[in-house]
Amino acid sequence: MIPVQGFEGAKVAVLGLGRSGLATARALRAGGAEALCWDDNPKARDVAMADGFHCTDLLKQRAFEDVASLIVSPGIPHLYPTPNPVVAAALEAGVPVDNDIGLFFRSFASGDWALFDTPPKVVAVTGSNGKSTTSALIHHVLSEAGRRTQLAGNIGRGVLDLDPAEDGDVIVLELSSYQTDLARSLTPDIAVFTNLSPDHLDRHAGMGGYFAAKRRLFAEGGPDRAIIGVDEIEGRYLAGQLAEGAVDDRVMRISTERKLTGAGWNIFARKGFLSEYRKGRQAGAIDLRAIKGLPGAHNHQNACAAYAVCRALGLAPRVIEAGFASFGGLPHRSQIIAEAGGVTYVNDSKATNVDAAKKALAAFKNIRWICGGLEKEGGLTDLLGSTGQVVKAYVIGREAANFAMQLKGVEAEVCTTMEEAVAQAMAQAEEGDTVLLAPAAASFDQYDSFEKRGADFEACVKRGLKARDT
């Protein structure tokens, strides 16, 4: 646990008592603060009270009297589309609003660091797609190389639940736009921007607000090294803002769409090969084609970002390559769950938006595509032109018929349920086909999370294969 600094003897309100909220309350208590907890869910309040916390309705009159700060969990709106009433009350009372990420950055360093030979470093990864895989890949490569490392944030543990730093530690954080948007302190040593595509636009009042939330990690944080995906205009703009000139290698540019051989420090992947160029000369290369845990161009972009981080931390290219080779991938992200009868079954339930689905579709051939769910703002227009490898689509979700009608040029079967979609795809699949779950939609019309949707897909596939074998 990281005890929160700066609030000893003070009252701090905590709104939202999920994983990160409870970890925040405990870290505040460890730092000598009094945590005033609230969650609309009575069961969450019961858990907190069983842990010795005082729960108080933060909407009652004078609730914010003598409160030093309000700490808000990521899923709770603080500005758009409308602030949560508790957040609005705090702002009205002049109480600062923060989150656990802000508390982490103000509390992580301690007096013990003066005794360390190698100061700990924090790597923060943000972007629309690929954050989790990139973060996990960095963590994996460092672990395989014998470096002490911890993984937290939007993946794994809550940031305040981490162990106190030891000599030479590397902390890898996956940060969503919800987290970077509100944190009052952002000071990573290395910051990564993977890419940008429309997502969470209601929470940020449009694309500009969404990009601004991501950009805060760099503008507010002032990292020593910035690793920027430059395949979108926003990334090129961000890199241009941060760099002092073409030779400024504090900004490392990454791409899977173009060859980057300028005077700076560049990493790009083309046709399955990753190349590192520095000062116009090649400094390293990795053949990514045989690495099963990193299929497709979107994962090659993740590999470029992870490679850049590890190089910035001093790892040799061959050490990084060995780490890549043993990486098994993450659940629900282009995860191969079975291969039978010449058919490959892939779970990419995390492809919750159109851009992520496009990248998944580009990674495989002869696709039996399971898609559908709670459609996001912007519709499916951007998918058109990316479905050339799709043999047939099997559409799930409560609005499956409407979803299917938008898949112009694709043979689509309305299945509604995952069980029916998997059964039809398996029955019709031929040798060389890939049955791919890449929904291009949120899960919340049928499932509590993309993880539960992916788990259902995997269970349906395994039942189908077992029935076929009996």
Coordinates of C-alpha atoms in Angstrom, one line a residue:
M1 CA 0.0 0.0 0.0
I2 CA 1.1 3.6 -0.7
P3 CA 0.1 5.8 2.3
V4 CA -1.3 9.0 1.0
Q5 CA 0.8 12.0 1.9
G6 CA -0.4 15.6 2.7
F7 CA -3.7 14.9 4.5
E8 CA -2.6 13.8 8.0
G9 CA -5.3 14.7 10.5
A10 CA -7.7 15.9 7.7
K11 CA -11.1 14.7 6.5
V12 CA -11.1 13.4 2.9
A13 CA -14.3 12.3 1.2
V14 CA -14.2 9.2 -1.0
L15 CA -17.0 8.7 -3.6
G16 CA -17.3 5.3 -5.1
L17 CA -16.3 2.2 -3.1
G18 CA -15.2 -0.3 -5.8
R19 CA -11.7 -1.7 -6.2
S20 CA -10.0 1.7 -6.5
G21 CA -12.3 3.5 -4.0
L22 CA -11.6 1.0 -1.2
A23 CA -7.9 1.0 -1.9
T24 CA -8.0 4.9 -1.7
A25 CA -9.8 4.9 1.6
R26 CA -7.2 2.4 3.1
A27 CA -4.3 4.4 1.7
L28 CA -5.8 7.6 3.2
R29 CA -6.2 5.9 6.6
A30 CA -2.6 4.7 6.4
G31 CA -1.4 8.2 5.8
G32 CA -3.3 9.5 8.9
A33 CA -6.4 11.0 7.2
E34 CA -10.0 10.3 8.1
A35 CA -11.8 8.9 5.1
L36 CA -15.5 9.7 4.8
C37 CA -16.9 7.1 2.4
W38 CA -20.0 7.0 0.2
D39 CA -21.4 4.8 -2.5
D40 CA -25.0 4.6 -3.8
N41 CA -24.8 0.9 -3.5
P42 CA -25.7 -0.3 0.1
K43 CA -23.6 -3.5 -0.4
A44 CA -20.5 -1.4 -1.2
R45 CA -21.1 0.7 1.9
D46 CA -21.5 -2.5 4.0
V47 CA -18.1 -3.7 2.8
A48 CA -16.5 -0.4 3.7
M49 CA -18.0 -0.3 7.1
A50 CA -16.9 -3.8 7.8
D51 CA -13.4 -2.5 7.1
G52 CA -13.8 0.1 9.8
F53 CA -14.7 3.1 7.6
H54 CA -17.4 5.7 8.4
C55 CA -20.0 6.1 5.6
T56 CA -21.8 9.3 5.3
D57 CA -24.2 10.6 2.7
L58 CA -22.2 13.3 0.9
L59 CA -25.4 15.0 -0.3
K60 CA -26.6 15.9 3.2
Q61 CA -26.4 19.5 4.4
R62 CA -23.0 20.7 5.4
A63 CA -21.5 17.3 4.3
F64 CA -18.3 19.1 3.0
E65 CA -17.7 21.2 6.0
D66 CA -14.1 20.8 7.1
V67 CA -13.4 18.3 4.2
A68 CA -10.0 18.8 2.6
S69 CA -10.7 17.0 -0.7
L70 CA -13.1 14.8 -2.6
I71 CA -11.6 11.7 -4.2
V72 CA -13.8 10.3 -7.1
S73 CA -13.7 6.9 -8.7
P74 CA -13.1 6.8 -12.5
G75 CA -16.6 5.7 -13.5
I76 CA -18.3 8.7 -11.9
P77 CA -18.8 11.8 -14.2
H78 CA -17.3 14.9 -12.8
L79 CA -18.1 17.3 -15.7
Y80 CA -19.8 15.8 -18.8
P81 CA -22.5 14.9 -19.7
T82 CA -23.5 16.3 -16.2
P83 CA -21.5 16.2 -13.0
N84 CA -22.5 13.6 -10.4
P85 CA -24.5 15.5 -7.7
V86 CA -21.9 14.8 -5.0
V87 CA -19.1 16.2 -7.3
A88 CA -21.3 19.3 -8.0
A89 CA -21.8 19.8 -4.3
A90 CA -18.1 19.6 -3.6
L91 CA -17.3 22.1 -6.3
E92 CA -20.0 24.4 -5.0
A93 CA -18.5 24.2 -1.6
G94 CA -15.0 25.0 -3.0
V95 CA -13.6 21.5 -2.1
P96 CA -10.9 20.3 -4.5
V97 CA -11.8 17.2 -6.5
D98 CA -9.1 14.6 -7.3
N99 CA -8.8 10.8 -8.0
D100 CA -6.5 8.0 -6.8
I101 CA -4.1 8.7 -9.7
G102 CA -3.5 12.2 -8.4
L103 CA -3.0 10.9 -4.9
F104 CA -0.5 8.3 -6.1
F105 CA 1.7 10.8 -7.9
R106 CA 1.8 13.1 -4.9
S107 CA 2.5 10.2 -2.5
F108 CA 4.7 7.6 -4.3
A109 CA 8.1 9.1 -3.5
S110 CA 9.4 8.8 0.0
G111 CA 12.4 9.7 2.1
D112 CA 13.8 6.2 1.5
W113 CA 14.6 7.1 -2.1
A114 CA 17.6 9.1 -1.0
L115 CA 19.2 5.7 -0.1
F116 CA 18.5 4.0 -3.4
D117 CA 21.3 3.5 -6.1
T118 CA 18.6 3.7 -8.8
P119 CA 15.6 5.9 -8.3
P120 CA 12.2 4.2 -9.1
K121 CA 10.5 5.2 -12.3
V122 CA 6.9 5.4 -13.3
V123 CA 5.7 4.5 -16.9
A124 CA 2.2 5.7 -17.7
V125 CA 0.4 4.4 -20.8
T126 CA -2.7 6.1 -22.3
G127 CA -4.5 6.1 -25.7
S128 CA -7.7 4.8 -27.1
N129 CA -6.7 1.2 -28.0
G130 CA -3.9 -1.0 -27.0
K131 CA -3.2 0.4 -23.5
S132 CA -3.7 -2.8 -21.6
T133 CA -1.6 -5.0 -23.9
T134 CA 1.1 -2.4 -24.1
S135 CA 1.2 -2.0 -20.3
A136 CA 1.2 -5.8 -19.7
L137 CA 3.9 -6.3 -22.4
I138 CA 6.2 -3.7 -20.8
H139 CA 5.7 -5.3 -17.4
H140 CA 6.3 -8.8 -18.9
V141 CA 9.5 -7.8 -20.7
L142 CA 10.9 -6.1 -17.6
S143 CA 10.0 -9.1 -15.4
E144 CA 11.7 -11.5 -17.9
A145 CA 14.8 -9.3 -17.9
G146 CA 15.0 -9.5 -14.1
R147 CA 13.8 -6.0 -13.3
R148 CA 11.5 -5.5 -10.4
T149 CA 8.3 -4.1 -11.7
Q150 CA 4.6 -3.6 -10.7
L151 CA 1.6 -3.2 -12.9
A152 CA -1.5 -1.2 -11.9
G153 CA -4.1 1.5 -12.8
N154 CA -6.8 0.5 -15.3
I155 CA -5.3 -3.0 -15.3
G156 CA -4.4 -5.2 -12.3
R157 CA -4.2 -3.5 -9.0
G158 CA -5.4 -0.1 -7.8
V159 CA -2.5 2.4 -7.9
L160 CA -2.6 3.0 -4.1
D161 CA -2.6 -0.8 -3.5
L162 CA 0.9 -1.1 -4.9
D163 CA 3.9 -2.0 -2.7
P164 CA 6.1 0.9 -1.6
A165 CA 9.0 1.4 -4.1
E166 CA 12.3 -0.4 -3.8
D167 CA 15.6 0.4 -5.3
G168 CA 15.3 0.3 -9.2
D169 CA 11.6 -0.3 -9.3
V170 CA 9.6 0.4 -12.5
I171 CA 5.9 1.0 -12.0
V172 CA 3.8 0.5 -15.1
L173 CA 0.4 2.2 -15.1
E174 CA -2.4 1.9 -17.6
L175 CA -4.4 5.2 -17.5
S176 CA -7.8 5.8 -19.1
S177 CA -9.0 9.2 -20.1
Y178 CA -11.3 9.2 -17.1
Q179 CA -8.2 8.9 -14.9
T180 CA -6.0 11.4 -16.7
D181 CA -8.8 14.0 -17.0
L182 CA -9.3 14.5 -13.3
A183 CA -5.9 13.8 -11.6
R184 CA -4.5 16.9 -10.0
S185 CA -0.9 15.5 -10.1
L186 CA 0.6 13.7 -13.1
T187 CA 4.3 13.2 -13.1
P188 CA 5.4 10.0 -14.9
D189 CA 9.0 9.5 -15.9
I190 CA 7.9 8.0 -19.2
A191 CA 4.5 8.6 -20.8
V192 CA 3.1 6.7 -23.8
F193 CA 0.3 7.8 -26.2
T194 CA -0.7 4.8 -28.3
N195 CA -3.4 6.2 -30.6
L196 CA -6.6 8.1 -30.7
S197 CA -10.1 7.1 -32.1
P198 CA -13.6 8.1 -31.0
D199 CA -14.6 6.7 -27.6
H200 CA -16.2 7.9 -24.4
L201 CA -17.3 11.1 -26.2
D202 CA -20.2 11.7 -23.9
R203 CA -17.9 11.9 -20.9
H204 CA -15.6 14.4 -22.7
A205 CA -18.2 16.4 -24.7
G206 CA -16.7 15.4 -28.0
M207 CA -13.4 14.4 -29.6
G208 CA -11.6 17.6 -28.6
G209 CA -12.3 17.0 -24.9
Y210 CA -11.3 13.4 -25.3
F211 CA -7.9 14.3 -26.7
A212 CA -7.5 17.0 -24.2
A213 CA -7.9 14.5 -21.4
K214 CA -5.2 12.3 -22.9
R215 CA -2.9 15.2 -23.6
R216 CA -2.9 16.2 -19.9
L217 CA -0.6 13.3 -19.1
F218 CA 2.1 15.1 -21.2
A219 CA 1.2 18.7 -20.8
E220 CA 0.7 18.5 -17.0
G221 CA 3.1 15.7 -16.3
G222 CA 6.2 16.9 -18.2
P223 CA 7.7 13.4 -18.6
D224 CA 11.4 12.9 -19.2
R225 CA 10.6 10.8 -22.2
A226 CA 7.4 10.8 -24.3
I227 CA 6.6 7.9 -26.6
I228 CA 4.0 9.0 -29.2
G229 CA 2.0 7.1 -31.8
V230 CA 2.0 9.3 -34.9
D231 CA -0.4 7.5 -37.1
E232 CA -3.2 10.0 -36.3
I233 CA -3.0 13.8 -36.6
E234 CA -3.5 14.1 -32.9
G235 CA -0.3 12.1 -32.2
R236 CA 1.7 14.1 -34.7
Y237 CA 0.4 17.3 -33.2
L238 CA 1.3 16.1 -29.7
A239 CA 4.8 15.0 -30.7
G240 CA 5.3 18.4 -32.4
Q241 CA 4.3 20.2 -29.3
L242 CA 6.6 18.3 -27.1
A243 CA 9.8 18.1 -29.2
E244 CA 12.3 21.0 -29.3
G245 CA 13.3 19.9 -32.9
A246 CA 13.7 17.0 -35.2
V247 CA 16.7 15.6 -33.3
D248 CA 15.1 15.8 -29.8
D249 CA 15.1 12.2 -28.8
R250 CA 13.2 12.9 -25.6
V251 CA 10.2 12.3 -27.9
M252 CA 10.2 8.8 -29.4
R253 CA 7.8 8.4 -32.4
I254 CA 6.2 5.1 -33.2
S255 CA 4.2 4.0 -36.2
T256 CA 2.7 1.0 -38.1
E257 CA 1.7 3.0 -41.1
R258 CA 5.0 4.7 -42.2
K259 CA 8.7 4.3 -42.2
L260 CA 10.2 6.7 -39.6
T261 CA 13.9 7.3 -40.4
G262 CA 14.3 10.9 -39.4
A263 CA 17.0 12.4 -37.2
G264 CA 15.2 11.6 -33.9
W265 CA 14.5 8.3 -32.1
N266 CA 11.9 6.3 -34.1
I267 CA 10.4 2.8 -33.9
F268 CA 8.1 1.5 -36.6
A269 CA 6.7 -1.8 -37.8
R270 CA 6.0 -2.8 -41.4
K271 CA 5.1 -6.1 -42.8
G272 CA 5.7 -7.8 -39.5
F273 CA 9.1 -6.4 -38.8
L274 CA 9.9 -3.9 -36.0
S275 CA 12.7 -1.4 -36.7
E276 CA 14.4 1.1 -34.4
Y277 CA 16.2 4.1 -36.0
R278 CA 18.2 6.7 -34.1
K279 CA 19.8 9.7 -35.7
G280 CA 18.9 8.2 -39.1
R281 CA 20.6 4.9 -38.5
Q282 CA 19.1 1.5 -37.7
A283 CA 19.8 0.5 -34.1
G284 CA 17.6 -2.7 -33.7
A285 CA 15.1 -4.9 -35.4
I286 CA 12.7 -7.7 -34.4
D287 CA 10.7 -10.1 -36.5
L288 CA 7.2 -10.0 -35.0
R289 CA 5.5 -12.5 -37.4
A290 CA 6.0 -15.6 -35.3
I291 CA 5.0 -14.1 -32.0
K292 CA 1.6 -15.7 -31.3
G293 CA 0.8 -13.3 -28.4
L294 CA 1.1 -10.3 -30.7
P295 CA -1.0 -11.0 -33.9
G296 CA -1.8 -8.2 -36.3
A297 CA -0.8 -4.6 -37.0
H298 CA -2.6 -3.3 -33.9
N299 CA -0.5 -5.5 -31.7
H300 CA 2.6 -4.6 -33.6
Q301 CA 1.9 -1.0 -32.7
N302 CA 1.7 -2.2 -29.0
A303 CA 5.0 -3.9 -29.5
C304 CA 6.6 -0.7 -30.9
A305 CA 5.4 1.3 -27.8
A306 CA 6.6 -1.4 -25.4
Y307 CA 9.9 -1.7 -27.2
A308 CA 10.4 2.1 -27.0
V309 CA 9.8 2.1 -23.3
C310 CA 12.1 -0.7 -22.6
R311 CA 14.9 0.9 -24.8
A312 CA 14.4 4.1 -22.9
L313 CA 14.9 2.1 -19.7
G314 CA 18.2 0.7 -21.0
L315 CA 17.2 -2.8 -22.2
A316 CA 19.1 -4.2 -25.2
P317 CA 17.0 -5.1 -28.3
R318 CA 17.7 -8.9 -27.9
V319 CA 16.5 -8.8 -24.3
I320 CA 13.3 -7.2 -25.4
E321 CA 12.9 -9.7 -28.2
A322 CA 13.2 -12.6 -25.8
G323 CA 10.5 -11.0 -23.6
F324 CA 8.2 -10.5 -26.6
A325 CA 8.6 -14.2 -27.6
S326 CA 7.4 -15.5 -24.2
F327 CA 4.4 -13.1 -24.0
G328 CA 1.1 -15.0 -24.1
G329 CA -1.2 -12.0 -24.7
L330 CA -4.0 -10.8 -22.5
P331 CA -7.5 -12.3 -22.1
H332 CA -10.1 -10.9 -24.4
R333 CA -7.6 -9.1 -26.7
S334 CA -6.9 -11.1 -29.9
Q335 CA -6.7 -14.1 -27.6
I336 CA -6.5 -17.5 -29.4
I337 CA -8.6 -19.7 -27.2
A338 CA -8.8 -22.9 -29.4
E339 CA -7.6 -24.4 -32.7
A340 CA -9.6 -27.4 -33.9
G341 CA -10.2 -28.9 -37.3
G342 CA -8.2 -26.2 -39.0
V343 CA -10.4 -23.5 -37.5
T344 CA -8.9 -20.9 -35.1
Y345 CA -11.1 -19.3 -32.4
V346 CA -10.2 -15.8 -31.3
N347 CA -11.6 -13.8 -28.4
D348 CA -11.3 -10.0 -28.9
S349 CA -14.2 -9.0 -26.7
K350 CA -12.2 -5.9 -25.7
A351 CA -12.8 -4.5 -29.3
T352 CA -15.6 -2.4 -27.9
N353 CA -15.4 0.4 -30.6
V354 CA -15.2 0.5 -34.3
D355 CA -11.5 1.3 -34.5
A356 CA -10.5 -1.7 -32.3
A357 CA -12.7 -4.0 -34.4
K358 CA -11.1 -2.7 -37.6
K359 CA -7.7 -3.6 -36.3
A360 CA -8.9 -7.1 -35.2
L361 CA -10.4 -7.7 -38.6
A362 CA -7.1 -6.8 -40.3
A363 CA -5.2 -9.3 -38.2
F364 CA -6.9 -12.5 -39.5
K365 CA -8.1 -14.1 -42.7
N366 CA -11.3 -15.9 -43.7
I367 CA -13.2 -14.5 -40.7
R368 CA -16.5 -15.8 -39.3
W369 CA -17.2 -12.5 -37.4
I370 CA -19.2 -12.4 -34.2
C371 CA -20.2 -8.8 -33.6
G372 CA -22.8 -6.5 -32.1
G373 CA -23.9 -5.1 -28.8
L374 CA -24.6 -1.7 -27.5
E375 CA -23.7 0.5 -30.4
K376 CA -21.5 3.5 -29.7
E377 CA -21.8 7.1 -30.9
G378 CA -20.9 7.5 -34.6
G379 CA -22.4 4.2 -35.8
L380 CA -20.6 1.7 -38.0
T381 CA -19.8 3.7 -41.1
D382 CA -16.1 3.6 -40.4
L383 CA -16.1 -0.2 -40.6
L384 CA -17.0 -0.2 -44.3
G385 CA -14.0 -1.0 -46.3
S386 CA -12.4 -3.0 -43.5
T387 CA -14.5 -6.2 -43.9
G388 CA -12.8 -7.7 -46.9
Q389 CA -11.6 -10.7 -44.9
V390 CA -15.1 -11.4 -43.5
V391 CA -16.8 -14.5 -44.9
K392 CA -19.9 -13.9 -42.8
A393 CA -21.0 -11.9 -39.8
Y394 CA -23.1 -13.4 -36.9
V395 CA -24.7 -10.5 -35.0
I396 CA -25.6 -10.6 -31.3
G397 CA -27.2 -8.0 -29.0
R398 CA -30.7 -6.7 -28.4
E399 CA -30.5 -4.5 -31.5
A400 CA -28.9 -7.2 -33.6
A401 CA -31.2 -6.6 -36.6
N402 CA -30.4 -2.9 -36.8
F403 CA -26.7 -3.6 -36.3
A404 CA -26.7 -6.2 -39.2
M405 CA -28.5 -3.7 -41.5
Q406 CA -25.5 -1.4 -41.2
L407 CA -23.0 -4.0 -42.3
K408 CA -23.2 -3.1 -46.0
G409 CA -21.6 -5.7 -48.3
V410 CA -21.3 -8.3 -45.6
E411 CA -23.4 -11.4 -45.4
A412 CA -24.9 -11.2 -41.9
E413 CA -27.0 -13.5 -39.9
V414 CA -29.0 -12.2 -36.9
C415 CA -28.4 -14.5 -34.0
T416 CA -29.0 -12.2 -31.0
T417 CA -27.4 -14.5 -28.4
M418 CA -23.8 -15.6 -28.1
E419 CA -24.7 -19.2 -27.9
E420 CA -26.6 -19.1 -31.3
A421 CA -23.8 -17.0 -32.9
V422 CA -21.1 -19.4 -31.9
A423 CA -23.2 -22.5 -32.9
Q424 CA -23.8 -21.1 -36.4
A425 CA -20.2 -20.0 -36.9
M426 CA -18.9 -23.3 -35.8
A427 CA -21.3 -25.3 -38.0
Q428 CA -20.4 -23.2 -41.1
A429 CA -16.7 -22.7 -40.5
E430 CA -14.3 -24.5 -42.9
E431 CA -10.6 -25.3 -42.6
G432 CA -8.5 -22.1 -42.7
D433 CA -11.3 -20.0 -41.2
T434 CA -11.1 -17.9 -38.0
V435 CA -14.1 -17.5 -35.8
L436 CA -13.5 -14.0 -34.3
L437 CA -15.4 -12.2 -31.6
A438 CA -14.7 -8.5 -32.2
P439 CA -18.0 -6.8 -31.3
A440 CA -17.3 -3.2 -32.3
A441 CA -19.8 -2.3 -29.5
A442 CA -20.1 -2.1 -25.8
S443 CA -21.3 -5.1 -23.9
F444 CA -23.8 -3.5 -21.5
D445 CA -27.0 -4.5 -23.4
Q446 CA -26.4 -8.2 -22.5
Y447 CA -23.4 -8.4 -20.2
D448 CA -22.0 -6.5 -17.2
S449 CA -18.5 -6.2 -18.8
F450 CA -16.5 -7.1 -21.9
E451 CA -14.8 -9.7 -19.8
K452 CA -18.1 -11.5 -19.1
R453 CA -18.9 -11.3 -22.8
G454 CA -15.5 -12.8 -23.7
A455 CA -15.9 -15.5 -21.1
D456 CA -19.3 -16.5 -22.5
F457 CA -17.8 -16.7 -26.0
E458 CA -15.0 -19.0 -24.7
A459 CA -17.5 -21.2 -22.8
C460 CA -19.7 -21.5 -25.9
V461 CA -16.7 -22.5 -28.0
K462 CA -15.5 -25.1 -25.5
R463 CA -19.0 -26.6 -25.2
G464 CA -19.3 -26.7 -29.0
L465 CA -15.9 -28.4 -29.4
K466 CA -16.7 -30.9 -26.6
A467 CA -20.1 -31.8 -28.2
R468 CA -18.4 -32.3 -31.5
D469 CA -15.8 -34.7 -30.0
T470 CA -18.4 -36.9 -28.2

